[in-house]
Amino acid sequence: KSIYGYGEALSRDWYLEKSIARMLVGKNVLKVDKILSRLISGEIPLSSIEGFSIALHDCIAKYYNLPFYELFSGMKRNSCKASCVVHVSKKDVMLSKAVKWFREGFKHIKIKLSGKFTHDISVLKEIRGHIGKECEIQVDANQGYNNLEAVLRLCKELLNLGICLLEDPMPLSKAAMKR
């Protein structure tokens, strides 16, 4: 029986990923742990492995004729929050976009950070001041902070502002990228 799966991840080396995908054709997807352990032991970036993991699990769900979420303890909720993203720009532009999204009914907003502490905190304080606490704010630093001390300082401020999540505060170490 021919089964295919879909996965998504940030691509760092499209040609490498395409060759890995070709290598997986014909493999027994029910041995996903064995397949993934081989990928992890190589020089393949984690982001690529994540995409293949999702695709392999999608194949398993199709094999058993199940919805994907059934592989992971079933459905946990019947809905999910829609969100929008405010990209890095000048403070007034970011504020205007966040307020616009909030007024349009979004109760969850993701703010992209610049990696410049003063700018980021200033923007977040301004946004929080205009949209209040009823809107969840998540931030994505896109690996913009370069050391743990800066991230910890950022976390303290984010906590004070009621930010619900910080994504990708700093780059992975070279050792972690190889895993």
mmCIF file of N, CA, C and O in Angstrom, residues 82 86 109 162 167:
data_model
loop_
_atom_site.group_PDB
_atom_site.id
_atom_site.type_symbol
_atom_site.label_atom_id
_atom_site.label_comp_id
_atom_site.label_asym_id
_atom_site.label_seq_id
_atom_site.Cartn_x
_atom_site.Cartn_y
_atom_site.Cartn_z
ATOM 1 N N ALA A 82 -7.156 31.878 16.938
ATOM 2 C CA ALA A 82 -6.519 32.475 15.765
ATOM 3 C C ALA A 82 -5.604 33.586 16.259
ATOM 4 O O ALA A 82 -5.895 34.258 17.253
ATOM 5 N N VAL A 86 2.728 40.583 14.335
ATOM 6 C CA VAL A 86 3.218 41.940 14.131
ATOM 7 C C VAL A 86 4.726 41.826 13.936
ATOM 8 O O VAL A 86 5.442 41.392 14.833
ATOM 9 N N ILE A 109 -2.018 37.724 20.025
ATOM 10 C CA ILE A 109 -1.160 38.398 19.047
ATOM 11 C C ILE A 109 0.278 37.969 19.274
ATOM 12 O O ILE A 109 0.753 37.910 20.408
ATOM 13 N N GLY A 162 3.151 40.367 31.428
ATOM 14 C CA GLY A 162 2.129 39.338 31.223
ATOM 15 C C GLY A 162 2.208 38.665 29.867
ATOM 16 O O GLY A 162 1.192 38.248 29.312
ATOM 17 N N GLU A 167 9.381 32.727 22.246
ATOM 18 C CA GLU A 167 9.831 31.745 21.265
ATOM 19 C C GLU A 167 11.227 32.111 20.757
ATOM 20 O O GLU A 167 11.504 33.274 20.497
#
